[in-house]
Structures are given as structure tokens and as C-alpha cells.
PDB file of C-alpha atoms and ligand atoms in Angstrom:
ATOM      1  CA  MET A   1     127.258  85.395  96.824  1.00  0.00           C
ATOM      2  CA  HIS A   2     129.855  87.921  98.795  1.00  0.00           C
ATOM      3  CA  CYS A   3     132.777  87.180 100.152  1.00  0.00           C
ATOM      4  CA  PRO A   4     132.545  86.254 104.029  1.00  0.00           C
ATOM      5  CA  PHE A   5     135.895  87.571 104.834  1.00  0.00           C
ATOM      6  CA  CYS A   6     136.025  91.150 102.971  1.00  0.00           C
ATOM      7  CA  ARG A   7     132.106  91.264 101.973  1.00  0.00           C
ATOM      8  CA  HIS A   8     133.543  91.626  98.285  1.00  0.00           C
ATOM      9  CA  PRO A   9     129.795  91.397  96.130  1.00  0.00           C
ATOM     10  CA  ASP A  10     131.593  88.867  93.945  1.00  0.00           C
ATOM     11  CA  SER A  11     133.214  85.283  94.153  1.00  0.00           C
ATOM     12  CA  ARG A  12     134.554  83.094  91.370  1.00  0.00           C
ATOM     13  CA  VAL A  13     133.747  79.397  91.554  1.00  0.00           C
ATOM     14  CA  VAL A  14     136.899  77.241  91.520  1.00  0.00           C
ATOM     15  CA  ASP A  15     135.718  73.937  91.825  1.00  0.00           C
ATOM     16  CA  SER A  16     131.918  72.169  92.240  1.00  0.00           C
ATOM     17  CA  ARG A  17     131.252  68.934  93.442  1.00  0.00           C
ATOM     18  CA  THR A  18     128.082  66.934  93.844  1.00  0.00           C
ATOM     19  CA  ALA A  19     127.594  65.180  96.956  1.00  0.00           C
ATOM     20  CA  ASP A  20     127.548  61.070  96.461  1.00  0.00           C
ATOM     21  CA  ASP A  21     123.695  61.027  96.871  1.00  0.00           C
ATOM     22  CA  GLY A  22     123.214  63.784  94.366  1.00  0.00           C
ATOM     23  CA  SER A  23     121.279  65.877  96.844  1.00  0.00           C
ATOM     24  CA  SER A  24     123.621  68.659  96.964  1.00  0.00           C
ATOM     25  CA  ILE A  25     126.504  70.337  95.531  1.00  0.00           C
ATOM     26  CA  ARG A  26     129.749  71.533  97.241  1.00  0.00           C
ATOM     27  CA  ARG A  27     131.180  74.828  95.466  1.00  0.00           C
ATOM     28  CA  ARG A  28     134.480  75.998  96.436  1.00  0.00           C
ATOM     29  CA  ARG A  29     134.677  79.968  95.538  1.00  0.00           C
ATOM     30  CA  GLN A  30     137.480  82.501  95.699  1.00  0.00           C
ATOM     31  CA  CYS A  31     137.055  86.335  96.016  1.00  0.00           C
ATOM     32  CA  PRO A  32     138.891  88.242  93.313  1.00  0.00           C
ATOM     33  CA  SER A  33     139.521  91.160  95.768  1.00  0.00           C
ATOM     34  CA  CYS A  34     141.025  89.391  98.798  1.00  0.00           C
ATOM     35  CA  GLY A  35     142.026  86.271  97.095  1.00  0.00           C
ATOM     36  CA  ARG A  36     140.418  83.805  99.742  1.00  0.00           C
ATOM     37  CA  ARG A  37     138.566  80.492  99.305  1.00  0.00           C
ATOM     38  CA  PHE A  38     135.251  79.405 101.113  1.00  0.00           C
ATOM     39  CA  THR A  39     132.787  76.651 100.183  1.00  0.00           C
ATOM     40  CA  THR A  40     129.082  76.935  99.761  1.00  0.00           C
ATOM     41  CA  LEU A  41     126.744  73.994  99.709  1.00  0.00           C
ATOM     42  CA  GLU A  42     123.652  74.161  97.336  1.00  0.00           C
ATOM     43  CA  THR A  43     120.419  72.014  98.236  1.00  0.00           C
ATOM     44  CA  ALA A  44     117.119  71.888  96.839  1.00  0.00           C
ATOM     45  CA  SER A  45     115.043  73.876  99.429  1.00  0.00           C
ATOM     46  CA  LEU A  46     112.301  71.513 100.835  1.00  0.00           C
ATOM     47  CA  SER A  47     109.525  73.217 103.385  1.00  0.00           C
ATOM     48  CA  VAL A  48     107.239  71.770 105.264  1.00  0.00           C
ATOM     49  CA  VAL A  49     103.782  73.396 105.528  1.00  0.00           C
ATOM     50  CA  LYS A  50     102.351  72.824 109.167  1.00  0.00           C
ATOM     51  CA  ARG A  51      98.701  72.082 110.161  1.00  0.00           C
ATOM     52  CA  SER A  52      98.597  76.014 111.019  1.00  0.00           C
ATOM     53  CA  GLY A  53      99.580  76.893 107.397  1.00  0.00           C
ATOM     54  CA  VAL A  54     103.328  78.159 108.993  1.00  0.00           C
ATOM     55  CA  THR A  55     106.015  76.927 106.790  1.00  0.00           C
ATOM     56  CA  GLU A  56     109.356  75.852 108.099  1.00  0.00           C
ATOM     57  CA  PRO A  57     112.453  74.038 106.526  1.00  0.00           C
ATOM     58  CA  PHE A  58     112.384  70.488 106.426  1.00  0.00           C
ATOM     59  CA  SER A  59     114.748  68.953 109.205  1.00  0.00           C
ATOM     60  CA  ARG A  60     115.745  65.393 109.791  1.00  0.00           C
ATOM     61  CA  ASP A  61     116.280  66.442 113.498  1.00  0.00           C
ATOM     62  CA  LYS A  62     112.738  66.866 113.502  1.00  0.00           C
ATOM     63  CA  ILE A  63     112.025  63.439 112.264  1.00  0.00           C
ATOM     64  CA  VAL A  64     114.510  61.950 114.416  1.00  0.00           C
ATOM     65  CA  SER A  65     112.992  63.487 117.723  1.00  0.00           C
ATOM     66  CA  GLY A  66     109.575  62.459 116.390  1.00  0.00           C
ATOM     67  CA  VAL A  67     110.349  58.956 116.249  1.00  0.00           C
ATOM     68  CA  ARG A  68     112.789  58.818 119.231  1.00  0.00           C
ATOM     69  CA  LYS A  69     109.660  58.732 121.775  1.00  0.00           C
ATOM     70  CA  ALA A  70     107.753  56.017 119.743  1.00  0.00           C
ATOM     71  CA  CYS A  71     111.072  54.129 120.015  1.00  0.00           C
ATOM     72  CA  GLN A  72     111.580  54.323 123.915  1.00  0.00           C
ATOM     73  CA  GLY A  73     112.755  51.174 125.171  1.00  0.00           C
ATOM     74  CA  ARG A  74     113.005  49.411 121.772  1.00  0.00           C
ATOM     75  CA  PRO A  75     116.088  48.308 120.506  1.00  0.00           C
ATOM     76  CA  VAL A  76     117.008  50.999 118.126  1.00  0.00           C
ATOM     77  CA  SER A  77     119.798  53.005 117.823  1.00  0.00           C
ATOM     78  CA  GLU A  78     120.730  56.649 117.084  1.00  0.00           C
ATOM     79  CA  ASP A  79     122.000  55.433 113.669  1.00  0.00           C
ATOM     80  CA  ASP A  80     118.783  53.701 112.906  1.00  0.00           C
ATOM     81  CA  LEU A  81     117.190  56.784 113.470  1.00  0.00           C
ATOM     82  CA  ALA A  82     119.586  58.905 111.482  1.00  0.00           C
ATOM     83  CA  LEU A  83     119.129  56.281 108.325  1.00  0.00           C
ATOM     84  CA  LEU A  84     115.374  56.586 108.945  1.00  0.00           C
ATOM     85  CA  ALA A  85     115.445  60.375 108.799  1.00  0.00           C
ATOM     86  CA  GLN A  86     117.452  59.995 105.396  1.00  0.00           C
ATOM     87  CA  LYS A  87     115.065  57.635 103.930  1.00  0.00           C
ATOM     88  CA  VAL A  88     112.115  60.035 105.006  1.00  0.00           C
ATOM     89  CA  GLU A  89     114.031  62.984 103.243  1.00  0.00           C
ATOM     90  CA  GLU A  90     114.582  60.878 100.108  1.00  0.00           C
ATOM     91  CA  THR A  91     111.038  59.742  99.659  1.00  0.00           C
ATOM     92  CA  LEU A  92     109.653  63.387 100.040  1.00  0.00           C
ATOM     93  CA  ARG A  93     112.360  64.646  97.786  1.00  0.00           C
ATOM     94  CA  GLN A  94     111.608  61.909  95.411  1.00  0.00           C
ATOM     95  CA  GLN A  95     108.105  63.516  95.176  1.00  0.00           C
ATOM     96  CA  GLY A  96     109.659  66.542  93.416  1.00  0.00           C
ATOM     97  CA  SER A  97     107.707  69.050  95.343  1.00  0.00           C
ATOM     98  CA  ALA A  98     109.341  71.949  97.249  1.00  0.00           C
ATOM     99  CA  GLU A  99     106.523  72.349  99.745  1.00  0.00           C
ATOM    100  CA  ILE A 100     105.184  69.401 101.646  1.00  0.00           C
ATOM    101  CA  ASP A 101     102.357  68.693 103.912  1.00  0.00           C
ATOM    102  CA  ALA A 102     103.336  67.813 107.521  1.00  0.00           C
ATOM    103  CA  TYR A 103     100.540  64.918 107.067  1.00  0.00           C
ATOM    104  CA  GLU A 104     102.929  63.537 103.948  1.00  0.00           C
ATOM    105  CA  ILE A 105     106.092  63.478 106.321  1.00  0.00           C
ATOM    106  CA  GLY A 106     103.848  61.182 108.781  1.00  0.00           C
ATOM    107  CA  LEU A 107     103.191  58.995 106.045  1.00  0.00           C
ATOM    108  CA  ALA A 108     106.617  58.812 104.730  1.00  0.00           C
ATOM    109  CA  ILE A 109     107.842  57.579 108.254  1.00  0.00           C
ATOM    110  CA  LEU A 110     105.351  54.840 108.697  1.00  0.00           C
ATOM    111  CA  GLY A 111     107.129  52.636 105.982  1.00  0.00           C
ATOM    112  CA  PRO A 112     110.354  52.709 107.079  1.00  0.00           C
ATOM    113  CA  LEU A 113     109.424  52.764 110.651  1.00  0.00           C
ATOM    114  CA  ARG A 114     107.619  49.156 110.232  1.00  0.00           C
ATOM    115  CA  GLU A 115     110.622  48.183 108.847  1.00  0.00           C
ATOM    116  CA  LEU A 116     112.784  49.332 111.875  1.00  0.00           C
ATOM    117  CA  ASP A 117     110.455  48.365 114.753  1.00  0.00           C
ATOM    118  CA  GLU A 118     107.031  46.974 114.463  1.00  0.00           C
ATOM    119  CA  VAL A 119     106.091  48.010 118.292  1.00  0.00           C
ATOM    120  CA  ALA A 120     107.666  51.724 117.925  1.00  0.00           C
ATOM    121  CA  TYR A 121     105.536  51.666 114.332  1.00  0.00           C
ATOM    122  CA  LEU A 122     102.080  50.781 116.475  1.00  0.00           C
ATOM    123  CA  ARG A 123     103.206  53.516 118.704  1.00  0.00           C
ATOM    124  CA  PHE A 124     103.876  55.962 116.233  1.00  0.00           C
ATOM    125  CA  ALA A 125     100.838  54.939 114.124  1.00  0.00           C
ATOM    126  CA  SER A 126      98.481  55.315 117.075  1.00  0.00           C
ATOM    127  CA  VAL A 127      99.512  58.940 117.528  1.00  0.00           C
ATOM    128  CA  TYR A 128      99.512  60.209 114.019  1.00  0.00           C
ATOM    129  CA  GLN A 129      96.615  58.467 112.829  1.00  0.00           C
ATOM    130  CA  ALA A 130      94.409  59.002 116.077  1.00  0.00           C
ATOM    131  CA  PHE A 131      93.696  55.790 117.087  1.00  0.00           C
ATOM    132  CA  ASP A 132      90.895  55.825 119.468  1.00  0.00           C
ATOM    133  CA  SER A 133      89.836  52.359 119.738  1.00  0.00           C
ATOM    134  CA  LEU A 134      91.088  48.863 119.944  1.00  0.00           C
ATOM    135  CA  GLU A 135      89.671  48.259 116.449  1.00  0.00           C
ATOM    136  CA  ASP A 136      91.972  50.354 115.313  1.00  0.00           C
ATOM    137  CA  PHE A 137      95.040  48.726 116.728  1.00  0.00           C
ATOM    138  CA  GLU A 138      93.500  45.318 115.840  1.00  0.00           C
ATOM    139  CA  SER A 139      93.597  46.240 112.643  1.00  0.00           C
ATOM    140  CA  ALA A 140      96.876  47.710 112.202  1.00  0.00           C
ATOM    141  CA  ILE A 141      98.415  44.350 113.656  1.00  0.00           C
ATOM    142  CA  THR A 142      95.933  42.332 111.508  1.00  0.00           C
ATOM    143  CA  SER A 143      97.761  43.882 108.548  1.00  0.00           C
ATOM    144  CA  LEU A 144     101.199  43.610 110.167  1.00  0.00           C
ATOM    145  CA  ARG A 145     100.440  39.950 110.652  1.00  0.00           C
ATOM    146  CA  ALA A 146      99.254  39.399 106.881  1.00  0.00           C
ATOM    147  CA  GLU A 147     102.612  40.924 106.085  1.00  0.00           C
ATOM    148  CA  HIS A 148     104.371  38.595 108.123  1.00  0.00           C
ATOM    149  CA  ALA A 149     102.350  35.756 106.430  1.00  0.00           C
ATOM    150  CA  GLU A 150     103.196  37.090 103.113  1.00  0.00           C
ATOM    151  CA  ARG A 151     106.972  37.725 103.741  1.00  0.00           C
ATOM    152  CA  ALA A 152     106.796  33.882 105.019  1.00  0.00           C
ATOM    153  CA  GLN A 153     105.314  32.724 101.760  1.00  0.00           C
ATOM    154  CA  ALA A 154     107.457  34.580  99.778  1.00  0.00           C
ATOM    155  CA  LYS A 155     110.409  32.509 101.329  1.00  0.00           C
ATOM    156  CA  GLN A 156     108.813  29.491 100.977  1.00  0.00           C
ATOM    157  CA  ASP A 157     108.436  30.471  97.136  1.00  0.00           C
ATOM    158  CA  ARG A 158     111.990  31.421  96.815  1.00  0.00           C
ATOM    159  CA  GLY A 159     112.652  27.747  97.840  1.00  0.00           C
ATOM    160  CA  GLN A 160     115.280  26.592 100.250  1.00  0.00           C
ATOM    161  CA  ASP A 161     116.927  29.319 102.403  1.00  0.00           C
ATOM    162  CA  PRO A 162     120.435  28.497 103.466  1.00  0.00           C
ATOM    163  CA  THR A 163     120.002  30.665 106.843  1.00  0.00           C
ATOM    164  CA  ASP A 164     116.935  29.152 108.146  1.00  0.00           C
ATOM    165  CA  GLY A 165     118.975  26.075 109.074  1.00  0.00           C
ATOM    166  CA  SER A 166     116.313  23.782 107.346  1.00  0.00           C
ATOM    167  CA  GLY A 167     118.634  23.471 104.676  1.00  0.00           C
ATOM    168  CA  PRO A 168     119.157  20.139 102.333  1.00  0.00           C
ATOM    169  CA  ALA A 169     120.043  18.000 105.053  1.00  0.00           C
ATOM    170  CA  GLU A 170     118.714  14.267 105.232  1.00  0.00           C
TER     171      GLU A 170
HETATM  172 ZN1  LIG B 201     137.231  89.020 100.076  1.00  0.00          ZN
END
């Protein structure tokens, strides 16, 4: 890594620090020629292979802008979108492959989006999975309903929930 100030072709690492989430390493470097210091950030590369075969670097911003459309008019904040994009990136990195299919990204978005907002999820899924009939919507909604029922059941199985107001009164 050459020095950004004097272009000296070598530099010395004086400090390395791993980011809290382990996704990157920040190195403080010093140029042995001019003595100035600079920082480099090292992350594992993650590329997306588009349907056309073109490869481009993974971008959280693209996830956010793709999902934002589906969230129009929904109670979803920019922070929610940023967190969702972070989850998607974590999921993809956990798969351990440096190149991912654009299709995989859509799949990785569906899970966290469903937890965030079900209407936005249905909108996104209808485009991504190319719903072309009412039946497609119906089956997606049926599976959401089934999940609600499962969650309610799990809540019952856990016994009294102090937050639901039906506590141990009487
Ligand atoms: Zn230098």
C-alpha cells in the first residue's frame, strides 16, 4: 500500500483494530519516507452477480433503495431500512461465498422485511417472486396468517405474558 501523501511504495502498520461486528479491520499506517500517518480499512469483498452476468460490488445502499419503494406510506424509518440492509449483508456474508447471485439477495431480504412490515413484504415479494395472480397473493397471505397463529400459540405455550394485560388478575 503506497503512501497517499508522497506515493512512497511502502508503509508500516502501527495499529490494527477489528470492527465490533468483526466485518472489517482498520489499520493505522505510517510512511517510512515522509513519516505521515493514514488509515486503511480492510473488508472481505462481496460481489453480486447480476442476471446479465455482470458483477458489481455489494452495496447496502442498493438494498435500502430497493426496499424503500416497497415501504412507501408504511411506518418504516430510515433506521429500520439501514438495519435491514445490515442484516441482509450479515446473512450473505455468513454464507461464506465471495460472489452471490442477485436472486440470493432478494431471498435474504424477504425474511427481515416480513418481520419489519408485512404489507411492504407482500409488495416486495410480489415483484421479486413475480406474483401474477390473486392466488399468489392468497398463498403468501395464508402463510403469513399461519405464522401469526403459530406465534400466538407459542405465546400461549409460554404461559402468561405480563405485557398482554390478561395477567394473573382475579
Ligand atoms: Zn509518505
